[in-house]
Amino acid sequence: MSRACIPLLSLLLVAGIASGETIASLDSPGGMLTVSVTLDADGRPGYQIARAGAPVIADSRLGFILSDSPKLERGFRLEGVERKTHDQTWEQPWGERRFVRDRHQELRVRLVEKRAPGRRLHVVFRAFDDGVGFRYEFPVQEALRDIGIVEELTEFAVAEPATAWWIPAGEWNRYEYLYQKTPLADVAQAHTPITLRTESGLHLAFHEAALVDYAAMWLRRSGEAAPVAGQRLRAMLAPAAAGPPVRRSAPFATPWRTIHVAPTASALYESSLVLNLNEPNALGDVSWFKPYKYVGIWWSLHLDTETWATGPRHGATTANARRYIDFAAANGFRGVLIEGWNRGWDGDWFADGSDFSFTEPAPDFELEAVAAYARERGVRLVGHHETAGNVARYESQLGPALDLYARLGIDSVKTGYVADAGGIRTAENGRIRYQWHDGQFMSRHHLRVVTEAAKRRIAVNPHEPIKDTGLRRTYPNWVSREGARGMEYNAWGHPPNPPEHEANLVFTRMLAGPMDFTPGIVSLTGRGGQRIQSTLAKQLALYVVIYSPIQMAADLPENYAKHAGAFRFIRDVPVDWAQTLVLAGEVGDYVAIARRDRDTDDWYLGAVTDENARTLDVMLDFLDAGRAYTAEIYRDGDDADWRMRPSSIAIEERPARRGDAWKLGLAAGGGLAIRFRAGE
Ligand code: NOJ
Ligand code: CA
């Protein structure tokens, strides 16, 4: 289809925004969603999305402002379209589910400027029944080779009034904010994923997939008022230290812009949209990475009873490390993380990280001997590279640092980028520059670490990371990350994480991918006795609710000794799943998730609630038909409440069968964990 001119009469004017004429449309495989691609009278491209015929995304702009070429956003005509159908099931090496179905319809819209030099821009849409992804392609062309992107004009105009759950973008604390629940029109500038519930009950989320060699997309309120005032969000690319946020050479494609469209909060979390829009595994055999649980010299540092720095309270001593290794070996945990093992923590380490050595241990820590001691006991150390944001220094030592770990049998590393947003220190041509944690520079840096680590069969888990956009599919050694407020805030945060925090995370941050939340603080006590706003049973539930293929048992060994009954669940719970189902959930209120172990026929259930006690009705129709199960239940005691009696827990067994209808009682700030042991 090609159009030389657009009949002016066919233009619809909706509250001042010209709705363009549809030049191509795309239905999702089941016909649930329809994407319409539009060109307005000025040849400005846009798109709309409808669900079951009702508008979800109103006419929203597409295009760019460039630094070395006129803006690329109007005067287009349609040159042609290409379509593809796709329905394939692929297998994850590890994950929330073993098999993922990728069923979508694809439409490539080829646009060309009507006037010389006739630059070309392609937009590729993929429609799934639970969401849409689209990305721009810059094909090879004389008139557009080296491209500086000053602004991406992509918009998301939400058609119905909506409530949003979001954290601010462009603020100093990266992604470590409490989620706010506000009218969408009150969102100023937000990170993605941002989650919405519309007036009619639809659940939407905006995010991105495959953020490679590009700046992260923030979303900010656009000044345009239609169709619902304040509900038009526009892409804002994380800035670069100098010049435009993105510099690339054609040909290249941007990350996918993703729009989840789901009838319920449960369906939102169950979607595989982001993973499906990533490229398949680029690393080949990754069976060397096995999901695991770990313990470590960590919570004591956040409690400030031990220190990262050397001195009388140094946590990372040889003797202390051996104690943790023995504890791990005795309880079947594969990993032991030891923070403060290296030189550079003395003094003000987070000032600029300029003392960090990634190859030299602290004087009172015998790295080689400790690693050997661990190996002899079937335990592996988990490496730690805190950079304090000094990426220049880290990159200069990266090769030898990873070689050292490979030689010692250390096959995963937690990295860290503690620095204010905008404070990542880099050196370009000998000049110091400061970058954002999620700009193009850091998208390159993280992939460099991940690919260098993969060459040595090392898995990576960054804290203060760039956000997750599903790259674990392409690089399965990028196993987890932080990128939200984790458990550490319960040690020293003002305020600590509120009871609703995890019910927010599941439907926001967790749409992006795994999180190294570090659950399992059975003492329920932070620094100086600060009360954690959780019951004991909820700490167990988090192992099922907050997905990660590496999970920490984050409390001190002596605290687990005091809670042997509850600790049994932490020892038993797997970290790799064949299947995941959300049984019930509302954003920020509660969630119940069932997951089937990848290695046995057992199922596990985790449920958490906010500050309100509640009873959830669930059907056990996920269990195998005709099979008897024994449910090992860890529930809030009848008198439990996170304020009054947080440690009250009832541990009991009960038979279970498919089709049973159960009521799950959750205390205020509470939770529930169940292992369904499969019998005959
Ligand atoms: C922040 C990380 O989130 C935390 O886990 C770590 O202990 C400190 N940085 C020090 O690296
Ligand atoms: Ca952190």
XYZ file of C-alpha atoms and ligand atoms in Angstrom:
692
model
C 0.000 0.000 0.000
C 1.383 3.415 -0.806
C -0.125 6.826 -0.489
C 0.989 9.908 -2.279
C -1.312 12.158 -0.341
C -3.672 11.817 2.573
C -7.247 13.012 2.153
C -7.642 15.808 4.634
C -11.269 14.970 5.359
C -10.357 11.609 6.826
C -8.459 13.265 9.657
C -10.093 13.003 13.031
C -9.491 15.750 15.497
C -9.560 14.450 19.060
C -9.266 17.242 21.604
C -6.688 19.086 19.562
C -4.490 16.136 18.609
C -4.727 15.198 14.992
C -5.377 11.505 14.715
C -3.724 10.263 11.578
C -5.026 8.014 8.896
C -4.353 4.321 9.404
C -1.760 3.157 6.884
C -1.356 -0.389 8.210
C -2.740 -2.466 11.022
C -1.810 -5.615 12.854
C -3.900 -8.032 14.911
C -2.468 -10.206 17.662
C -2.699 -13.967 16.982
C -5.921 -14.447 18.967
C -7.328 -11.154 17.689
C -7.355 -9.617 21.159
C -5.147 -6.620 20.377
C -5.007 -4.447 17.281
C -2.207 -2.030 16.452
C -2.950 0.712 13.940
C -0.083 2.645 12.403
C -0.989 6.149 11.327
C 0.340 9.078 9.308
C -1.177 12.508 9.897
C -1.643 15.293 7.364
C 1.963 16.389 7.859
C 3.249 12.864 7.338
C 3.915 12.401 11.054
C 3.898 8.725 12.072
C 1.962 7.427 15.048
C 0.357 4.275 16.416
C -2.731 3.242 18.375
C -3.646 0.079 20.249
C -7.119 -1.328 20.871
C -8.168 -4.319 22.937
C -11.326 -6.117 21.867
C -12.119 -3.028 19.816
C -11.796 -0.543 22.702
C -8.990 2.039 22.547
C -6.135 1.413 25.008
C -3.413 3.601 23.521
C -4.698 6.644 21.659
C -2.787 8.095 18.716
C 0.813 8.362 19.937
C 3.752 9.846 18.097
C 6.851 8.124 16.789
C 10.122 9.720 15.693
C 13.409 11.324 16.667
C 15.278 14.554 17.121
C 18.832 14.078 15.870
C 22.022 16.014 16.540
C 23.677 15.968 13.129
C 20.712 15.781 10.824
C 17.275 17.415 10.711
C 14.650 15.871 12.938
C 13.162 12.645 11.730
C 9.477 12.898 12.571
C 7.336 14.215 9.709
C 7.027 14.413 5.973
C 6.948 10.626 5.661
C 5.081 8.417 3.255
C 4.613 4.698 3.443
C 7.073 2.851 1.241
C 5.821 -0.623 2.064
C 5.072 -3.162 4.751
C 6.286 -6.678 5.524
C 4.485 -9.208 7.679
C 5.511 -12.340 9.541
C 3.762 -14.928 11.662
C 5.584 -16.566 14.529
C 4.633 -19.390 16.888
C 7.471 -21.183 18.597
C 8.122 -22.563 22.034
C 11.626 -22.164 23.380
C 13.325 -23.556 26.445
C 14.938 -21.485 29.154
C 18.171 -22.842 30.638
C 16.754 -21.665 33.997
C 13.855 -19.473 34.930
C 10.338 -19.078 36.270
C 9.141 -21.530 33.648
C 10.918 -24.049 31.496
C 9.067 -23.514 28.240
C 8.038 -20.163 26.856
C 5.642 -19.779 23.966
C 6.411 -16.925 21.603
C 3.295 -16.403 19.531
C 3.025 -13.114 17.727
C 2.331 -11.355 14.462
C 4.934 -8.968 13.103
C 4.542 -5.908 10.917
C 7.455 -3.914 9.528
C 6.391 -0.454 8.374
C 8.890 1.125 5.977
C 8.668 4.890 5.993
C 10.522 7.246 3.669
C 10.652 11.027 3.645
C 8.783 12.563 0.735
C 11.439 15.227 0.252
C 15.142 14.897 -0.532
C 17.275 13.362 0.813
C 14.460 10.870 1.433
C 15.720 9.368 4.653
C 14.284 6.014 5.673
C 12.981 4.837 9.037
C 11.412 1.454 9.740
C 9.168 0.615 12.672
C 8.665 -3.049 13.518
C 5.623 -4.010 15.592
C 5.016 -7.360 17.241
C 1.528 -8.022 18.543
C 1.017 -10.707 21.184
C -2.306 -11.402 22.876
C -0.959 -9.905 26.111
C 1.008 -6.994 24.769
C 2.806 -5.203 22.000
C 6.451 -4.462 21.316
C 7.835 -2.096 18.716
C 11.231 -0.817 17.767
C 12.790 1.479 15.231
C 15.265 0.312 12.643
C 17.716 2.696 11.012
C 18.606 0.982 7.741
C 21.919 1.606 5.950
C 21.582 4.761 3.866
C 23.775 7.486 2.482
C 21.867 10.300 4.151
C 21.987 8.839 7.649
C 25.152 7.066 8.741
C 26.463 8.278 12.070
C 23.485 9.157 14.159
C 23.225 11.162 17.339
C 19.835 10.794 19.005
C 18.983 13.869 21.043
C 15.419 12.830 21.771
C 13.184 9.911 21.033
C 9.667 11.210 20.472
C 7.900 7.930 21.209
C 4.677 8.490 23.103
C 2.266 6.383 25.127
C -1.100 8.135 25.321
C -3.344 6.184 27.659
C -6.919 6.314 26.412
C -8.746 5.765 29.706
C -8.172 7.402 33.100
C -5.663 5.279 35.008
C -3.880 4.812 38.326
C -0.097 4.360 38.162
C 2.485 2.588 40.328
C 5.881 4.108 39.671
C 9.260 5.311 40.916
C 10.857 8.593 39.818
C 13.563 8.645 37.133
C 16.482 11.035 36.983
C 16.737 11.310 40.774
C 19.867 10.599 42.798
C 18.948 7.183 44.242
C 18.755 5.318 40.927
C 15.933 2.746 41.214
C 15.859 2.546 45.010
C 12.610 4.335 45.725
C 9.343 3.284 47.297
C 6.627 2.792 44.721
C 4.101 5.596 44.546
C 0.477 5.019 43.675
C -1.016 8.114 42.016
C -3.304 9.091 39.178
C -1.327 8.610 35.956
C -1.712 12.339 35.356
C 0.467 12.980 38.442
C 3.476 11.102 37.091
C 6.212 13.613 36.342
C 9.090 11.418 35.196
C 9.242 7.701 35.877
C 11.420 4.686 35.326
C 10.031 1.654 33.579
C 8.413 -0.743 34.222
C 5.576 1.569 35.166
C 2.318 -0.240 35.889
C -1.189 1.136 35.331
C -4.726 0.081 36.101
C -7.336 1.790 33.990
C -10.820 2.737 35.101
C -12.261 -0.304 33.333
C -9.816 -2.588 35.187
C -7.274 -3.235 32.451
C -3.662 -3.654 33.638
C -0.968 -2.013 31.508
C 2.771 -1.693 31.882
C 5.309 0.213 29.811
C 8.874 -1.027 29.670
C 11.528 -1.980 27.160
C 13.213 -5.162 25.938
C 16.804 -5.744 24.814
C 18.378 -2.491 25.987
C 21.667 -2.890 24.093
C 24.022 -0.036 23.195
C 21.347 2.570 23.830
C 20.209 4.822 26.662
C 17.469 3.610 29.004
C 14.014 5.022 28.357
C 12.460 7.102 31.114
C 8.890 8.295 30.701
C 7.774 11.835 31.381
C 4.471 13.582 31.172
C 4.043 15.352 27.881
C 2.419 18.765 27.690
C -0.190 17.560 25.222
C -3.531 17.107 26.942
C -5.379 14.585 24.802
C -7.161 12.284 25.074
C -7.125 12.332 28.891
C -5.344 15.315 30.416
C -1.902 14.406 31.721
C -2.015 10.835 30.479
C 0.364 11.209 27.552
C 3.842 9.942 28.435
C 6.871 10.569 26.270
C 10.218 8.795 26.075
C 13.115 10.592 27.709
C 16.489 8.971 27.088
C 18.911 8.790 30.024
C 21.490 11.503 29.321
C 25.147 11.043 28.390
C 28.015 12.940 30.041
C 28.555 14.831 26.819
C 26.686 15.021 23.561
C 23.424 13.308 22.668
C 22.180 10.430 24.867
C 22.743 7.917 22.044
C 25.355 7.681 19.313
C 25.127 4.853 16.806
C 25.956 4.055 13.203
C 23.394 2.640 10.798
C 22.288 -0.045 10.474
C 20.957 -0.529 13.972
C 17.729 -1.113 15.845
C 16.598 0.551 19.057
C 15.460 -1.495 22.062
C 11.848 -2.685 21.912
C 9.298 -0.414 23.524
C 6.872 -2.720 25.321
C 3.258 -2.346 26.314
C 1.736 -5.077 28.459
C -2.057 -5.187 28.115
C -3.631 -7.656 30.534
C -7.083 -8.147 32.015
C -5.744 -8.776 35.541
C -2.682 -8.123 37.673
C -2.041 -11.886 37.637
C -1.942 -12.008 33.844
C 0.409 -9.040 33.827
C 2.987 -10.901 35.909
C 2.554 -14.143 33.963
C 3.388 -12.496 30.632
C 6.627 -13.423 28.839
C 6.468 -10.399 26.529
C 9.853 -8.956 27.507
C 11.738 -12.258 27.236
C 10.111 -13.061 23.921
C 11.341 -9.790 22.448
C 14.952 -10.592 23.296
C 17.318 -12.491 21.024
C 17.927 -16.199 21.708
C 20.896 -17.436 23.758
C 24.129 -16.122 22.230
C 26.415 -18.016 24.603
C 25.804 -21.630 23.564
C 26.094 -24.207 26.319
C 25.419 -22.497 29.629
C 24.736 -25.637 31.624
C 27.724 -24.662 33.767
C 25.473 -22.179 35.547
C 23.230 -23.913 38.044
C 20.762 -21.841 40.074
C 21.748 -21.840 43.728
C 21.170 -20.470 47.197
C 23.857 -18.682 49.103
C 24.740 -17.250 52.480
C 27.432 -14.798 53.344
C 29.191 -12.117 55.281
C 26.640 -9.484 54.431
C 23.756 -8.780 56.842
C 26.228 -8.202 59.690
C 27.790 -5.417 57.571
C 24.425 -3.774 57.063
C 23.669 -4.164 60.778
C 27.054 -2.516 61.394
C 28.064 -5.227 63.845
C 30.895 -6.066 61.427
C 32.592 -3.831 58.865
C 33.713 -3.959 55.237
C 36.819 -2.046 56.341
C 39.738 -3.765 58.026
C 40.086 -3.358 61.783
C 38.760 -5.056 64.908
C 35.266 -5.614 63.448
C 36.332 -6.631 59.922
C 33.780 -9.180 58.681
C 35.862 -10.766 55.938
C 38.421 -12.568 58.042
C 39.633 -16.054 57.253
C 38.086 -17.442 60.442
C 34.679 -15.866 59.819
C 34.687 -17.044 56.211
C 35.322 -20.609 57.355
C 32.416 -20.366 59.772
C 30.063 -19.359 56.954
C 31.456 -22.065 54.653
C 30.808 -24.683 57.321
C 27.289 -23.338 57.781
C 26.660 -23.448 54.016
C 28.023 -26.981 53.708
C 25.938 -28.213 56.642
C 22.728 -26.805 55.160
C 23.154 -27.487 51.452
C 23.789 -23.919 50.273
C 26.148 -23.788 47.328
C 27.393 -20.233 47.648
C 29.164 -18.075 50.205
C 29.418 -14.345 49.507
C 32.194 -12.509 51.310
C 32.016 -8.730 51.067
C 34.998 -6.694 52.185
C 37.446 -9.428 51.044
C 39.595 -7.072 48.985
C 41.635 -3.896 49.357
C 39.937 -0.528 49.079
C 37.237 -0.516 51.760
C 39.173 1.464 54.358
C 38.233 5.108 54.624
C 35.438 6.632 52.584
C 35.068 3.832 50.011
C 31.939 5.196 48.420
C 33.520 8.600 47.782
C 35.002 7.490 44.480
C 36.185 3.884 44.791
C 39.679 4.883 43.778
C 41.372 2.508 46.222
C 39.621 -0.657 45.132
C 41.744 -3.566 44.009
C 39.892 -6.459 42.448
C 42.835 -8.845 42.685
C 44.384 -8.153 46.096
C 42.763 -9.504 49.250
C 42.638 -7.586 52.511
C 45.625 -8.433 54.751
C 43.585 -10.529 57.212
C 41.854 -12.554 54.506
C 43.554 -15.567 52.884
C 41.634 -15.720 49.638
C 43.399 -18.755 48.156
C 43.109 -20.815 51.331
C 39.475 -19.851 51.902
C 38.515 -20.692 48.311
C 40.244 -24.073 48.665
C 38.501 -24.696 52.009
C 35.162 -23.989 50.321
C 35.861 -26.230 47.326
C 36.793 -29.126 49.612
C 33.366 -28.822 51.217
C 31.434 -28.611 47.974
C 30.823 -24.890 48.417
C 31.813 -22.054 46.058
C 32.669 -18.546 47.034
C 30.521 -15.887 45.391
C 32.825 -13.121 44.177
C 32.242 -9.481 44.996
C 33.288 -6.456 42.948
C 32.055 -3.226 44.503
C 33.144 -0.399 42.192
C 31.567 2.550 44.048
C 30.734 3.722 40.544
C 34.387 3.995 39.506
C 33.910 2.116 36.273
C 37.147 3.444 34.812
C 39.061 1.694 37.565
C 37.002 -1.483 37.370
C 37.346 -1.807 33.607
C 41.109 -1.363 33.894
C 41.254 -4.427 36.178
C 38.384 -6.461 34.755
C 40.371 -9.142 32.909
C 42.765 -10.024 35.752
C 39.924 -9.774 38.299
C 37.821 -12.355 36.451
C 40.873 -14.535 35.699
C 41.605 -14.709 39.411
C 38.066 -15.896 40.161
C 38.156 -18.450 37.342
C 41.408 -19.884 38.698
C 39.911 -20.208 42.199
C 36.710 -21.884 40.999
C 34.619 -18.813 41.809
C 31.937 -18.985 39.148
C 29.674 -16.073 39.974
C 30.249 -12.479 40.948
C 28.078 -9.843 42.566
C 29.059 -6.445 41.222
C 28.104 -3.100 42.725
C 27.830 0.489 41.546
C 27.177 2.469 44.727
C 27.265 6.090 43.512
C 24.587 8.687 43.038
C 22.752 8.510 39.736
C 24.845 10.508 37.286
C 27.968 9.710 39.316
C 29.463 6.811 37.359
C 33.095 7.774 36.880
C 34.609 6.928 33.524
C 37.706 7.949 31.612
C 37.380 8.714 27.945
C 40.626 9.532 26.165
C 42.196 10.288 29.518
C 39.428 12.651 30.522
C 37.224 11.970 33.556
C 33.528 11.960 32.802
C 30.453 11.224 34.888
C 27.686 9.083 33.476
C 24.248 7.882 34.486
C 23.767 4.306 35.713
C 21.398 3.675 32.812
C 22.840 5.692 29.939
C 24.295 4.238 26.752
C 27.751 4.087 28.324
C 26.546 1.773 31.110
C 24.466 -0.381 28.788
C 27.777 -1.102 27.033
C 29.707 -1.521 30.260
C 27.333 -4.119 31.715
C 27.382 -6.176 28.554
C 31.157 -6.000 28.510
C 31.321 -7.401 32.051
C 28.727 -10.070 31.244
C 30.473 -11.243 28.067
C 33.961 -11.177 29.635
C 32.580 -13.164 32.559
C 30.859 -15.638 30.216
C 34.191 -16.384 28.521
C 35.389 -17.587 31.920
C 32.111 -19.319 32.814
C 31.239 -16.792 35.484
C 27.695 -15.590 36.228
C 26.996 -11.931 37.036
C 24.624 -10.276 39.525
C 24.909 -6.467 39.494
C 23.640 -4.251 42.276
C 22.860 -0.595 41.523
C 22.550 -1.944 37.975
C 21.040 -0.769 34.763
C 17.424 -1.985 34.696
C 16.619 -5.480 33.462
C 15.181 -5.696 29.957
C 15.234 -9.469 29.528
C 18.836 -9.803 28.355
C 19.154 -12.987 30.429
C 17.645 -14.745 27.436
C 20.567 -13.747 25.211
C 23.189 -13.835 27.974
C 22.008 -16.484 30.443
C 24.990 -15.799 32.738
C 23.380 -12.429 33.580
C 21.461 -14.206 36.279
C 20.034 -11.581 38.592
C 20.372 -7.996 39.707
C 19.141 -5.522 42.269
C 17.554 -2.386 40.781
C 14.929 -1.695 43.478
C 14.809 -1.334 47.231
C 15.982 -4.707 48.562
C 16.235 -6.156 52.060
C 19.152 -3.870 52.952
C 16.652 -1.035 53.474
C 15.230 -3.025 56.373
C 18.620 -2.816 58.070
C 19.136 0.942 57.797
C 16.451 2.517 55.613
C 14.467 5.538 56.760
C 11.796 4.459 56.333
C 12.360 0.710 55.996
C 10.342 -1.137 53.352
C 6.622 -0.944 54.206
C 4.434 -4.083 54.292
C 3.077 -3.394 50.783
C 6.558 -3.234 49.228
C 6.779 -6.767 47.858
C 3.185 -6.719 46.579
C 4.268 -3.626 44.644
C 7.507 -5.174 43.403
C 5.885 -8.268 41.895
C 3.727 -6.181 39.557
C 6.307 -3.479 38.739
C 10.044 -4.207 39.060
C 9.557 -7.959 38.677
C 8.009 -7.550 35.211
C 11.577 -6.755 34.151
C 13.240 -9.908 35.489
C 14.899 -11.577 38.483
C 15.830 -9.593 41.569
C 18.525 -10.370 44.135
C 16.280 -9.170 46.947
C 18.130 -11.185 49.632
C 15.180 -12.466 51.691
C 15.046 -14.599 54.805
C 15.725 -12.220 57.712
C 14.114 -14.467 60.312
C 15.254 -12.245 63.182
C 12.928 -9.530 61.761
C 15.335 -6.946 63.156
C 17.512 -4.370 61.438
C 20.325 -2.112 62.641
C 20.030 -0.993 66.245
C 16.916 -3.139 66.716
C 14.871 -1.478 63.929
C 11.692 -3.514 63.445
C 11.238 -5.134 60.020
C 7.658 -4.638 58.799
C 7.041 -8.324 58.114
C 6.006 -11.499 59.840
C 8.295 -14.527 59.945
C 6.121 -16.511 57.534
C 6.358 -13.655 55.028
C 10.161 -13.908 55.018
C 9.740 -17.515 53.830
C 7.093 -16.605 51.258
C 9.524 -14.203 49.579
C 11.580 -17.126 48.232
C 8.634 -18.040 46.031
C 7.179 -14.586 45.449
C 10.315 -12.626 44.435
C 11.924 -14.672 41.675
C 15.676 -15.063 41.276
C 17.758 -18.085 40.211
C 20.165 -17.161 42.991
C 18.583 -16.579 46.377
C 20.347 -15.541 49.517
C 19.564 -16.841 52.963
C 20.494 -13.413 54.154
C 20.329 -13.646 57.942
C 23.123 -14.586 60.346
C 23.717 -18.309 61.023
C 23.006 -17.746 64.722
C 19.559 -16.367 63.855
C 18.717 -19.397 61.729
C 19.711 -21.593 64.678
C 17.007 -19.844 66.735
C 14.321 -20.510 64.096
C 15.050 -24.075 63.046
C 11.447 -24.823 62.021
C 11.150 -21.877 59.674
C 14.701 -22.384 58.413
C 13.695 -25.772 57.067
C 11.639 -24.092 54.344
C 14.626 -21.936 53.325
C 16.746 -25.073 53.020
C 14.068 -26.936 51.043
C 12.850 -24.276 48.620
C 14.207 -24.624 45.065
C 15.462 -21.747 42.919
C 14.636 -23.074 39.469
C 11.126 -23.668 38.220
C 9.289 -25.624 35.553
C 6.133 -23.537 35.796
C 4.819 -20.381 37.430
C 1.193 -19.412 38.045
C -0.264 -16.412 39.810
C -3.233 -17.673 41.822
C -4.406 -14.282 43.069
C -3.113 -10.741 43.176
C -3.761 -7.015 43.132
C -1.001 -4.486 42.603
C 0.332 -3.267 45.935
C -2.168 -5.301 47.980
C -1.372 -9.000 47.845
C -0.179 -11.826 45.638
C -0.146 -15.630 45.742
C 2.185 -17.454 43.355
C 2.553 -21.202 42.758
C 5.716 -22.569 41.161
C 6.597 -26.117 40.193
C 10.112 -27.272 41.016
C 12.203 -27.957 37.931
C 13.892 -31.028 39.424
C 11.028 -32.794 41.236
C 7.233 -32.971 41.026
C 6.796 -30.755 44.081
C 4.959 -27.434 43.963
C 5.639 -24.428 46.146
C 3.285 -21.622 47.015
C 4.168 -18.185 48.349
C 1.687 -15.483 49.314
C 2.240 -12.025 50.783
C -0.061 -9.236 51.830
C 0.331 -5.548 52.634
C -0.574 -3.945 55.994
C -4.015 -5.572 55.846
C -4.778 -9.060 57.100
C -6.789 -10.987 54.534
C -7.969 -14.416 53.446
C -7.311 -15.525 49.891
C -9.412 -18.180 48.194
C -7.318 -20.397 45.967
C -8.047 -23.549 43.999
C -5.341 -26.190 43.999
C -6.015 -26.993 40.366
C -2.341 -26.712 39.464
C -1.501 -30.019 41.214
C -1.303 -33.218 39.129
C -4.630 -35.015 38.775
C -4.998 -38.198 40.785
C -1.928 -37.556 42.894
C -1.729 -37.238 46.668
C 0.376 -34.404 48.046
C 1.477 -33.552 51.543
C 1.382 -29.830 52.119
C 4.049 -28.551 54.508
C 2.543 -25.245 55.565
C 4.345 -22.292 57.141
C 1.622 -19.787 57.951
C 1.176 -16.750 60.163
C 0.136 -17.836 63.658
C -3.487 -17.052 64.531
C -2.305 -14.098 66.623
C 0.435 -12.959 64.204
C 0.715 -9.320 63.135
C 3.885 -7.576 61.959
C 3.629 -4.956 64.731
C 2.592 -7.046 67.712
C 3.611 -10.656 67.200
C 5.678 -10.890 63.995
C 7.381 -14.160 64.922
C 4.166 -16.064 65.526
C 4.197 -18.879 62.978
C 2.274 -22.138 62.618
C 4.068 -25.005 60.887
C 1.778 -27.885 60.032
C 1.116 -30.659 57.521
C -2.066 -31.363 55.625
C -3.050 -33.590 52.689
C -3.738 -31.829 49.409
C -5.241 -32.816 46.084
C -5.951 -31.159 42.796
C -9.305 -29.401 42.891
C -9.206 -28.652 46.621
C -10.416 -25.153 47.487
C -8.276 -23.598 50.231
C -8.508 -20.426 52.225
C -5.125 -18.848 52.863
C -5.065 -16.644 55.943
C -2.487 -13.851 55.950
C -1.798 -11.600 58.960
C -1.209 -7.851 58.666
C 2.246 -7.577 57.053
C 2.145 -11.327 56.730
C 2.672 -14.172 54.349
C 2.502 -17.870 53.766
C 4.814 -20.507 52.311
C 3.825 -24.035 51.350
C 5.705 -26.979 49.960
C 3.393 -29.499 48.259
C 5.388 -32.726 48.469
C 4.286 -35.026 45.665
C 3.363 -38.555 46.663
C 2.139 -41.426 44.519
C 24.880 -2.109 47.954
C 24.417 -3.502 47.705
O 23.048 -3.513 47.348
C 24.665 -4.306 48.948
O 24.148 -5.615 48.797
C 26.154 -4.331 49.224
O 26.376 -5.000 50.451
C 26.730 -2.920 49.314
N 26.298 -2.139 48.206
C 28.255 -2.920 49.339
O 28.762 -3.402 48.129
Ca 21.704 -1.335 46.753
